[in-house]
Amino acid sequence: MEIILFILFIVASIVFRILKPRIKGYLGERRVSVILSFLPSDKYKIINDLLIEVNGKTIQIDHIVISVYGIFVIETKNYKGWITGSDNSEYWTKNIFGNKYKFYNPIRQNKAHILALSKQLGLSLNKLIPIIVFSEDAELKINTAHNVIYTNQINRVIKEYSEIKFSETDIQKLYDKISLLRTISPKVRKKHILEVQKTIATKQYLVQQGVCPRCGHSLVLRNGKYGNFFGCSNYPKCRFTNPIEHRNRYFLKKLAKKIIRNLLK
């Protein structure tokens, strides 16, 4: 009995570690939703957790705020620690007590969302305003001119925009049009999760094979300010980099998932 309980504890620990980023992400998005709800309802219309399908691919947007001053497209990151990066970086870094972890550049991520949304709505890009929101548990050390802010700053930043880009009539039309784009089918949501997982797995596989996932050139070991890392041999045309620890975490996650599958058989 004790052995069974021990095994269940190990499995539960592994499952929690795998699901923890999703749980934290959901809580961060939920908090931003609550804060956005305090914006004046006669001036701003809010859509949370928008999943749309574009050319057979799914895109998930955390929050959209529609106003006469533009459409704010918001990406939420509920991370802790020092956050470093720049506009052109493939990845940003979060540093928690000396432990460094890489995550995909949210400016690039949100840019893809804005491009897809502008095409679906037939709007020019200057009418969509990107905002990246981090929790107050993070310490932002980002080199960027974009809106990369803390959660408690979001309403103030939105209200700072005063240039009229839409009419009052346009606002309701845009809200209705975006709402119609929403897909809530469980199958589509599952497809979106699988697409994200496939994209991540493909990039990880290419890196494991020593191939740059951005341009296809070979990766070479380089020595940087913060230690060794893998960089594209096509530098400076391609600035893709990948930390060495990514390889170890990739194999650890793969091993954990294999253990879970075997125990559930």
XYZ file of C-alpha atoms in Angstrom:
265
model
C 0.000 0.000 0.000
C 2.822 2.381 0.886
C 4.511 1.672 -2.456
C 1.285 2.465 -4.340
C 0.859 5.734 -2.421
C 4.473 6.634 -3.121
C 4.008 5.972 -6.855
C 0.798 8.031 -6.893
C 2.614 10.872 -5.129
C 5.423 10.800 -7.710
C 2.922 10.754 -10.609
C 0.911 13.602 -9.053
C 4.102 15.643 -8.597
C 5.127 15.127 -12.222
C 1.637 15.941 -13.536
C 1.524 19.107 -11.400
C 4.905 20.246 -12.702
C 3.748 19.704 -16.293
C 0.415 21.487 -15.751
C 1.788 24.245 -13.492
C 2.599 26.678 -16.355
C -0.958 26.319 -17.706
C -2.478 26.903 -14.260
C -0.322 29.983 -13.679
C -1.142 31.250 -17.165
C -4.865 30.881 -16.545
C -4.664 32.724 -13.204
C -2.701 35.556 -14.822
C -5.219 35.898 -17.642
C -8.088 35.812 -15.154
C -6.609 38.655 -13.116
C -6.128 40.803 -16.224
C -9.753 40.099 -17.214
C -10.951 41.393 -13.842
C -8.808 44.552 -14.084
C -9.994 45.281 -17.634
C -13.609 45.017 -16.475
C -13.093 48.315 -14.567
C -12.605 50.238 -17.826
C -15.655 52.438 -18.636
C -18.085 50.145 -20.465
C -19.390 53.013 -22.617
C -15.896 53.566 -24.081
C -14.301 50.120 -24.115
C -15.574 46.691 -25.153
C -13.643 43.665 -23.937
C -13.232 40.164 -25.339
C -11.251 37.621 -23.305
C -9.680 34.337 -24.417
C -10.386 34.606 -28.136
C -9.617 31.498 -30.175
C -9.889 31.990 -33.931
C -9.061 29.847 -36.943
C -7.095 31.445 -39.789
C -6.172 29.522 -42.937
C -6.571 26.214 -41.117
C -4.434 27.324 -38.158
C -5.683 28.326 -34.727
C -4.614 31.456 -32.847
C -5.368 32.185 -29.192
C -5.454 35.826 -28.061
C -5.607 36.468 -24.311
C -7.507 39.769 -24.341
C -8.860 42.316 -26.822
C -10.080 45.803 -25.881
C -12.017 47.671 -28.582
C -12.315 51.444 -28.400
C -12.457 54.531 -30.612
C -8.724 54.866 -29.896
C -7.855 51.521 -31.469
C -7.987 47.791 -30.794
C -5.681 46.755 -27.955
C -4.323 43.216 -28.380
C -3.011 41.951 -25.055
C -0.674 39.048 -24.306
C -0.406 37.996 -20.647
C 2.653 36.406 -19.009
C 2.305 35.398 -15.362
C 6.039 34.953 -14.690
C 8.342 35.648 -11.747
C 11.977 36.732 -11.585
C 14.096 39.024 -13.732
C 12.824 39.249 -17.314
C 15.412 40.176 -19.927
C 15.233 40.410 -23.700
C 14.811 42.760 -26.651
C 12.530 43.338 -29.640
C 14.548 41.129 -32.002
C 15.382 38.281 -29.628
C 13.961 34.889 -30.527
C 13.641 34.141 -26.819
C 13.517 36.130 -23.613
C 14.923 34.933 -20.288
C 13.414 34.727 -16.837
C 16.001 34.490 -14.072
C 14.801 33.149 -10.711
C 17.552 33.071 -8.073
C 20.175 32.328 -10.724
C 18.101 29.675 -12.522
C 17.542 30.832 -16.084
C 14.650 29.745 -18.293
C 13.906 30.754 -21.865
C 10.475 31.555 -23.322
C 9.399 32.707 -26.767
C 9.569 36.475 -27.307
C 6.011 37.669 -26.465
C 6.380 40.709 -28.753
C 6.862 38.360 -31.706
C 4.041 36.155 -30.446
C 1.641 39.084 -30.167
C 2.740 40.447 -33.550
C 1.549 37.207 -35.162
C -1.806 37.654 -33.396
C -2.122 41.232 -34.655
C -1.270 40.269 -38.246
C -3.913 37.533 -38.229
C -6.541 39.792 -36.657
C -5.859 42.680 -39.059
C -6.346 40.372 -42.051
C -9.561 38.941 -40.638
C -10.960 42.413 -39.947
C -9.525 44.135 -43.022
C -7.804 46.800 -40.903
C -4.422 48.489 -41.216
C -1.866 47.519 -38.576
C -1.702 51.032 -37.087
C -5.228 50.568 -35.745
C -4.172 47.631 -33.566
C -2.107 48.323 -30.465
C 0.016 45.526 -28.902
C 0.456 45.282 -25.137
C 2.487 42.690 -23.222
C 1.524 42.320 -19.557
C 3.633 40.727 -16.805
C 2.674 40.156 -13.176
C 4.190 42.342 -10.470
C 6.210 39.299 -9.350
C 8.449 39.895 -12.363
C 11.181 42.529 -12.604
C 11.268 43.812 -16.166
C 14.683 44.572 -17.657
C 13.561 44.699 -21.277
C 15.192 46.704 -24.054
C 12.129 47.700 -26.075
C 9.996 50.647 -27.194
C 6.848 48.484 -27.103
C 4.229 48.385 -24.353
C 5.772 45.826 -21.991
C 4.172 46.608 -18.635
C 2.958 45.265 -15.291
C -0.603 44.080 -14.700
C -1.480 47.003 -12.442
C -0.485 49.480 -15.193
C -2.701 48.148 -17.949
C -5.785 50.362 -17.580
C -3.664 53.487 -17.185
C -1.670 52.677 -20.337
C -4.851 51.992 -22.337
C -6.375 55.304 -21.216
C -3.249 57.191 -22.355
C -4.244 56.621 -25.992
C -6.387 59.528 -27.170
C -6.052 59.612 -30.967
C -9.426 58.760 -32.534
C -9.182 55.835 -34.980
C -12.783 54.583 -35.088
C -16.265 56.049 -34.790
C -18.709 55.077 -32.050
C -20.649 53.062 -34.651
C -17.501 51.199 -35.676
C -16.958 49.943 -32.118
C -20.101 47.815 -31.961
C -19.549 46.529 -35.502
C -15.978 45.505 -34.687
C -17.094 43.862 -31.445
C -19.747 41.848 -33.284
C -17.343 40.912 -36.086
C -14.624 39.738 -33.696
C -17.184 37.841 -31.611
C -18.293 35.980 -34.734
C -14.688 34.924 -35.336
C -14.633 33.183 -31.961
C -14.635 29.417 -32.099
C -15.505 27.534 -28.921
C -15.575 24.023 -30.359
C -13.730 21.575 -28.041
C -12.268 19.946 -31.158
C -10.796 23.249 -32.345
C -9.383 24.019 -28.884
C -7.808 20.573 -28.789
C -6.415 21.188 -32.274
C -4.913 24.488 -31.082
C -3.163 22.792 -28.141
C -1.826 20.054 -30.428
C -0.571 22.650 -32.938
C 1.291 24.537 -30.210
C 2.781 21.306 -28.865
C 3.767 20.212 -32.378
C 5.449 23.549 -33.118
C 7.415 23.405 -29.870
C 8.344 19.755 -30.415
C 9.499 20.446 -33.999
C 11.734 23.312 -32.863
C 13.143 21.199 -30.050
C 13.807 18.277 -32.406
C 15.640 20.488 -34.907
C 17.765 21.981 -32.131
C 18.592 18.475 -30.885
C 19.772 17.654 -34.419
C 21.937 20.784 -34.487
C 19.719 22.572 -37.001
C 18.477 26.150 -36.685
C 14.650 26.010 -36.609
C 14.413 29.500 -38.098
C 16.573 29.262 -41.233
C 17.814 25.656 -41.467
C 21.520 26.365 -41.067
C 23.632 24.457 -38.564
C 23.929 25.451 -34.903
C 27.351 26.067 -33.407
C 28.488 26.324 -29.786
C 29.324 29.894 -28.840
C 30.567 31.623 -25.711
C 28.597 34.657 -24.576
C 28.476 37.109 -21.691
C 26.345 34.720 -19.620
C 28.032 31.466 -20.636
C 27.870 28.980 -23.500
C 24.913 28.758 -25.860
C 24.031 27.441 -29.314
C 23.833 30.040 -32.080
C 23.041 29.900 -35.781
C 26.042 29.606 -38.083
C 24.232 32.029 -40.411
C 24.786 34.894 -37.957
C 24.321 37.887 -38.325
C 21.639 37.212 -40.964
C 19.975 34.840 -38.509
C 20.176 35.655 -34.802
C 18.595 32.477 -33.429
C 20.077 31.333 -30.115
C 19.265 28.484 -27.772
C 20.607 27.912 -24.244
C 22.308 24.631 -23.472
C 19.965 23.896 -20.554
C 17.056 23.655 -23.013
C 18.424 20.298 -24.153
C 18.384 18.872 -20.620
C 14.874 20.158 -19.827
C 13.599 18.729 -23.109
C 14.778 15.218 -22.205
C 13.491 15.521 -18.605
C 9.981 16.470 -19.786
C 10.041 13.673 -22.339
C 11.043 11.183 -19.630
C 8.307 12.431 -17.239
C 5.600 12.043 -19.887
C 6.866 8.529 -20.703
C 6.675 7.552 -17.009
C 3.097 8.828 -16.771
C 2.033 6.901 -19.887
C 3.582 3.678 -18.545
C 1.935 4.056 -15.132
C -1.481 4.696 -16.668
C -1.396 1.605 -18.882
